[in-house]
Coordinates of C-alpha atoms and ligand atoms in Angstrom, one line a residue:
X1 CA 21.9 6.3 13.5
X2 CA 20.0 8.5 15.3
X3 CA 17.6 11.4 12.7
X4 CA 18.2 14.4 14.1
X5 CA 15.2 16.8 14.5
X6 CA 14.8 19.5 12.1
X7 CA 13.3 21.4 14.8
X8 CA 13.7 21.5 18.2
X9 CA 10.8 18.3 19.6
X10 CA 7.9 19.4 21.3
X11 CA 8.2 18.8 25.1
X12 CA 5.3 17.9 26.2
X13 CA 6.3 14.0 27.7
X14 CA 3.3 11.6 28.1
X15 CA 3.5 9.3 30.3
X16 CA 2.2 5.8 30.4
X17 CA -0.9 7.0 32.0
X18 CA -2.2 9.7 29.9
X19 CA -3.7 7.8 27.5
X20 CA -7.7 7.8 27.4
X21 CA -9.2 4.1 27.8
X22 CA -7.1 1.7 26.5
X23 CA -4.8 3.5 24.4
X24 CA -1.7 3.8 26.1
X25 CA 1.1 6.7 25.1
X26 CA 4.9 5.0 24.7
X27 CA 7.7 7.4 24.1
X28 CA 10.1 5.8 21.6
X29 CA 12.8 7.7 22.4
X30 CA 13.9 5.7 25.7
X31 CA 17.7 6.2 27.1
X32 CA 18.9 3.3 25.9
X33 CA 21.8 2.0 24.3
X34 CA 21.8 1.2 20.9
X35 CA 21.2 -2.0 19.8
X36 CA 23.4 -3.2 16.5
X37 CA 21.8 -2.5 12.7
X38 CA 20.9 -5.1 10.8
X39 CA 23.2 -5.2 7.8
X40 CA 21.3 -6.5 5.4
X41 CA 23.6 -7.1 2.0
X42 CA 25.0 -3.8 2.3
X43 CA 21.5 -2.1 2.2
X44 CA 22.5 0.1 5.4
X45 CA 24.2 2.4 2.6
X46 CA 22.9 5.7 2.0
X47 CA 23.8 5.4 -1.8
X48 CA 21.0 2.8 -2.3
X49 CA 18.5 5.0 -0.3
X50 CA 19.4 7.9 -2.9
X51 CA 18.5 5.2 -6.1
X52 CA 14.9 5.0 -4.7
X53 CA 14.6 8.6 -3.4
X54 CA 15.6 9.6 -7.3
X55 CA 13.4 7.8 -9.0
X56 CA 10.4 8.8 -6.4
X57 CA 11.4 12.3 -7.8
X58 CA 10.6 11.2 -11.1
X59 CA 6.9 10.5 -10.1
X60 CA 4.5 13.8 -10.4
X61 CA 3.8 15.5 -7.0
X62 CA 6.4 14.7 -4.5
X63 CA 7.0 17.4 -2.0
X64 CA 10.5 18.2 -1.1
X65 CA 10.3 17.4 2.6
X66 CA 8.6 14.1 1.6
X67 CA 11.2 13.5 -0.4
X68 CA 13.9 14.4 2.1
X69 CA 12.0 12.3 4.9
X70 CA 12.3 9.4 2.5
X71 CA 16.0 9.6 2.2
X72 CA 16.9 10.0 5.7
X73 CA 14.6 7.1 7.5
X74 CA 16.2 3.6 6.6
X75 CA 13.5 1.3 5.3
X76 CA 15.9 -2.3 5.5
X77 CA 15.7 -1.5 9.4
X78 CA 11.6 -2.0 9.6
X79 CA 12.0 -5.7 7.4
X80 CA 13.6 -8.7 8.7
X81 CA 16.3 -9.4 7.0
X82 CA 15.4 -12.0 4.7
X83 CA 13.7 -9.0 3.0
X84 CA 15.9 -6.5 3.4
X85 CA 17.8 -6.5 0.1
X86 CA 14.2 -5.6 -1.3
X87 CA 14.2 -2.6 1.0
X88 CA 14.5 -0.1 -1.3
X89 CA 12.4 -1.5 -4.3
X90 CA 8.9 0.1 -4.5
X91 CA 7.2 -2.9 -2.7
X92 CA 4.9 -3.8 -0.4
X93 CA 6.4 -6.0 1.8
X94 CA 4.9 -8.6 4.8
X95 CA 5.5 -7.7 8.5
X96 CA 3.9 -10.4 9.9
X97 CA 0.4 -11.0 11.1
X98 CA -0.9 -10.3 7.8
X99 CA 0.0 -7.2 7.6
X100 CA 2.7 -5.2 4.8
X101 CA 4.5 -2.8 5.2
X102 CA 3.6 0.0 2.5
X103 CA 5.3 0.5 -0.7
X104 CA 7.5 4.0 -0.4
X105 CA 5.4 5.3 -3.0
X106 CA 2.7 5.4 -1.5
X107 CA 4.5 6.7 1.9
X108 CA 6.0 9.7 -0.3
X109 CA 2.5 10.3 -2.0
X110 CA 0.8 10.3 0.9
X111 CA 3.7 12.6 2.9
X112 CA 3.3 15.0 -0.3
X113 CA -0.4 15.1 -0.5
X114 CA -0.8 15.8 3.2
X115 CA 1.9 18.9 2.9
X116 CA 0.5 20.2 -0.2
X117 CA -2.6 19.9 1.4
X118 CA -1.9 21.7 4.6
X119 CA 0.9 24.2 3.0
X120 CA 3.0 24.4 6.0
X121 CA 4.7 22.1 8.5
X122 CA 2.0 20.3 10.2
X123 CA 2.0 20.4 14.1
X124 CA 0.2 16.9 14.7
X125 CA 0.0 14.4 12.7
X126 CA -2.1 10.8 13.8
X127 CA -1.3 7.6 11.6
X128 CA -3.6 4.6 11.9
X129 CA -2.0 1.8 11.4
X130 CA 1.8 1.4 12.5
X131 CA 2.5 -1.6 11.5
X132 CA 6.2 -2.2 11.7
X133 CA 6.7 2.0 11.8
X134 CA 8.2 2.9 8.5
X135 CA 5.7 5.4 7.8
X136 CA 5.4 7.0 11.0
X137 CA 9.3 7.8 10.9
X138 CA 8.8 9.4 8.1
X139 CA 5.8 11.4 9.3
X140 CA 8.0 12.0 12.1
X141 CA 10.6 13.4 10.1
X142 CA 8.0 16.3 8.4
X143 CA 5.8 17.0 11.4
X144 CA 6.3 18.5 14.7
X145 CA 4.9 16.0 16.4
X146 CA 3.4 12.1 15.7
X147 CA 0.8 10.1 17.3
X148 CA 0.7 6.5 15.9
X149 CA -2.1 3.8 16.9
X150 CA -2.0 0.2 15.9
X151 CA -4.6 -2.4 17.4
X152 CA -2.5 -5.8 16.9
X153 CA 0.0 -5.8 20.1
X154 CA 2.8 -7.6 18.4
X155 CA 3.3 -4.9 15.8
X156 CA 3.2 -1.7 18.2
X157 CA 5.9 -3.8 19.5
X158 CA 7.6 -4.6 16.7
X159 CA 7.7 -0.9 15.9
X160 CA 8.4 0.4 19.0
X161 CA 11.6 -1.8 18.9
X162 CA 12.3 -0.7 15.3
X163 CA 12.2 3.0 16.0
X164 CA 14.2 2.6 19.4
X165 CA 17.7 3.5 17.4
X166 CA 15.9 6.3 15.1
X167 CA 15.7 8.5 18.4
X168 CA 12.6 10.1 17.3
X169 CA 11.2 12.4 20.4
X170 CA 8.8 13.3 18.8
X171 CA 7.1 10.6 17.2
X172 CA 4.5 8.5 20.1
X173 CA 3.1 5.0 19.9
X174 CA -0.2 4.3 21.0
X175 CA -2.3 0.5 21.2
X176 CA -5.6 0.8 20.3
X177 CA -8.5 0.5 18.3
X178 CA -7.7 3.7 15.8
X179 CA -11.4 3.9 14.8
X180 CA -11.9 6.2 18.0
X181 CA -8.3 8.1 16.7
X182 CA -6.6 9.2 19.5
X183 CA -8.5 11.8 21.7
X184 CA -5.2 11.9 23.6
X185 CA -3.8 14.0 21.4
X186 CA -6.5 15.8 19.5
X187 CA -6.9 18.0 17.5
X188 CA -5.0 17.0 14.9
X189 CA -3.8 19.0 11.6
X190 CA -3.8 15.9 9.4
X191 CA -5.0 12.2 9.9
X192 CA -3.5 9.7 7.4
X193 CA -5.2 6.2 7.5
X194 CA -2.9 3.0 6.3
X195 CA -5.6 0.9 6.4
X196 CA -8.6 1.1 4.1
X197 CA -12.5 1.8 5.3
X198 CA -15.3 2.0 3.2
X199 CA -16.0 5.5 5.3
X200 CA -14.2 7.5 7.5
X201 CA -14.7 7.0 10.9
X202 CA -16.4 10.0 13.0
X203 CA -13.8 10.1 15.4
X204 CA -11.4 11.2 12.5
X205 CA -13.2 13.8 11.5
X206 CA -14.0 15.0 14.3
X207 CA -10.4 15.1 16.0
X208 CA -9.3 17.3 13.0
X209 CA -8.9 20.5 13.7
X210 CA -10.9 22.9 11.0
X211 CA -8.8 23.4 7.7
X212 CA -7.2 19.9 8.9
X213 CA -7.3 17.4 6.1
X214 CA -7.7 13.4 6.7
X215 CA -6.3 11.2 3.8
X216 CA -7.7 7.7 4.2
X217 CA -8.0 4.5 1.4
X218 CA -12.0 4.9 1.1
X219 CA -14.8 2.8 -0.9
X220 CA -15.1 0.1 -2.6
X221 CA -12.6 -0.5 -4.7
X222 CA -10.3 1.6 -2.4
X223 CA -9.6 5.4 -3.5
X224 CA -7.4 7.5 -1.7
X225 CA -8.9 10.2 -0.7
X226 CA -8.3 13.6 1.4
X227 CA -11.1 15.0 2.9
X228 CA -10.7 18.7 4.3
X229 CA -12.0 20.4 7.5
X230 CA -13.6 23.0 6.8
X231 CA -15.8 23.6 9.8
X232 CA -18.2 21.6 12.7
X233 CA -19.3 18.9 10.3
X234 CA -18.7 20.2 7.4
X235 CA -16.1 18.5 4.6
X236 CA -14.7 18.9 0.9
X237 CA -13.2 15.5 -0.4
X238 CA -11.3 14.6 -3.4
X239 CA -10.0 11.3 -4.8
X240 CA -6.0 11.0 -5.0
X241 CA -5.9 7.6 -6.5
X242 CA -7.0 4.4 -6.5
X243 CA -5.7 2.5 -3.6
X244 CA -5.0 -1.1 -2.6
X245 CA -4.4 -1.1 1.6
X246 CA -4.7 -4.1 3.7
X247 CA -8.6 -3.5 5.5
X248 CA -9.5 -1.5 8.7
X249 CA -10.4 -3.3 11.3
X250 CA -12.0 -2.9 14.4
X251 CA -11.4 -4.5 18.1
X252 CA -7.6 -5.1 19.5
X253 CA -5.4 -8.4 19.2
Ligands
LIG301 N1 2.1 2.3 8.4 C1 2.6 1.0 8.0 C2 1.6 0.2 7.2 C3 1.0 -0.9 8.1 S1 -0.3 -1.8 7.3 C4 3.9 1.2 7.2 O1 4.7 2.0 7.5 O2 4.2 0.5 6.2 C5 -1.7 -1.1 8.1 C6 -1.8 -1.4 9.6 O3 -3.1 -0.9 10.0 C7 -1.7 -2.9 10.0 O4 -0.6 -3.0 10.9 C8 -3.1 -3.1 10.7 O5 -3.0 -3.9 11.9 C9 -3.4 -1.7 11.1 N2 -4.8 -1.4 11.4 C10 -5.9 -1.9 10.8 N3 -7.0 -1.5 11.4 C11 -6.6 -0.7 12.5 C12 -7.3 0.0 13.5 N4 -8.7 0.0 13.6 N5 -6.6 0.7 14.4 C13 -5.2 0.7 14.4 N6 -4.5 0.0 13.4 C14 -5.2 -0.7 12.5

């Protein structure tokens, strides 16, 4: 079950102690065995996966990798499995706590528009909001390296224990308050927000590093927008599309 890496993974290890305040650093790849896949009405078959990765194609401005990301991370693993015949519909789905986990459109949009954006394999990437992890596989899958941050404890939990049997080296989990981002690992090549603001926190911006875009659910209503680096506090922003992402919020639960 493991994905294996396109690349050989980065190898710098942090440990539980690196992380700045309290934003603590959790490899997910941990020498474990693997514990047993939920089966799900048969939805652990790669054919199904295909269905949604084809029609995906369909939509205007998927990149390739996205695409590919999409086909290889197995989205009935992140539900429970009352849900997990819906897996690989284009739904938003509840994880719990109030929270969804995103529909894969928007995961492959926002994959694509971050590649396009950056025109090369990005070296760091930093999600906000990892909610139950599906989209931070997939990051993981077109990025060198991940850093993840979700505030609600139960959920970086919850992923961490979903991503176990992906084996991802080089994807991180981090608790924490994501409107500081994650000094820890700045600078970053592309910040991707799941949750929506009605700005973009400093700290985003300034943890990019310059040509480094952030794409983020901004305003009111929400519009996904990518905002580009393009020097010491200076930006270029565009609206993607209109957006509808469950809030930003600050503090830690
Ligand atoms: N990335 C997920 C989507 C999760 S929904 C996926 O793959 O489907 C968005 C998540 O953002 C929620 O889990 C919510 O708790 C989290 N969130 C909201 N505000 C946050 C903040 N300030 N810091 C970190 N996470 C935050």
């Amino acid at each position: 079950m493991a994905i294996p890496p396109r690349r050989a993974s980065f190898p710098a290890r942090l440990s539980d102690s690196a992380g700045a305040g309290s934003v603590r650093a959790t490899p997910v790849a941990q020498r474990q065995p693997v514990p047993p896949m939920p089966s799900g009405a048969g939805m652990d078959s790669q054919a199904v996966r295909s269905g949604m990765v084809e029609r995906l194609r369909a939509q205007p401005g998927m990149h390739p990798q996205a695409l590919d990301a999409m086909s290889r991370v197995p989205r009935h693993l992140f539900l429970e499995p009352g849900l997990a015949a819906q897996a690989y519909l284009d739904n938003a789905l509840p994880i719990g706590h109030g929270q969804t986990i995103s529909k894969p459109s928007v995961v492959a949009r926002s994959a694509s528009v971050m590649l396009q954006a950056l025109g090369a394999r990005p070296a760091k990437v930093l999600e906000i909001g990892t909610g139950c992890g599906y989209q931070a596989a997939v990051l993981a899958c077109v990025a060198d390296e991940v850093y993840s941050i979700e505030r609600i404890r139960a959920l970086h939990e919850l992923a961490r224990r979903n991503l176990r049997a992906l084996r991802l080296p080089n994807l991180r989990l981090l608790f924490g308050d994501g409107m500081a981002g994650a000094p820890v690992g700045a600078p970053f090549d592309a910040v991707i927000s799941a949750a929506a603001g009605e700005h973009a926190p400093p700290a985003w911006l300034e943890q990019l590093r310059p040509g480094g875009v952030l794409l983020a659910p901004l305003g009111q209503p929400q519009r996904l927008t990518v905002m580009r680096k393009l020097g010491a506090g200076r930006f270029e922003s565009r609206v993607v599309e209109q957006a509808h992402f469950v809030p930003l919020k600050s503090g830690t639960l």
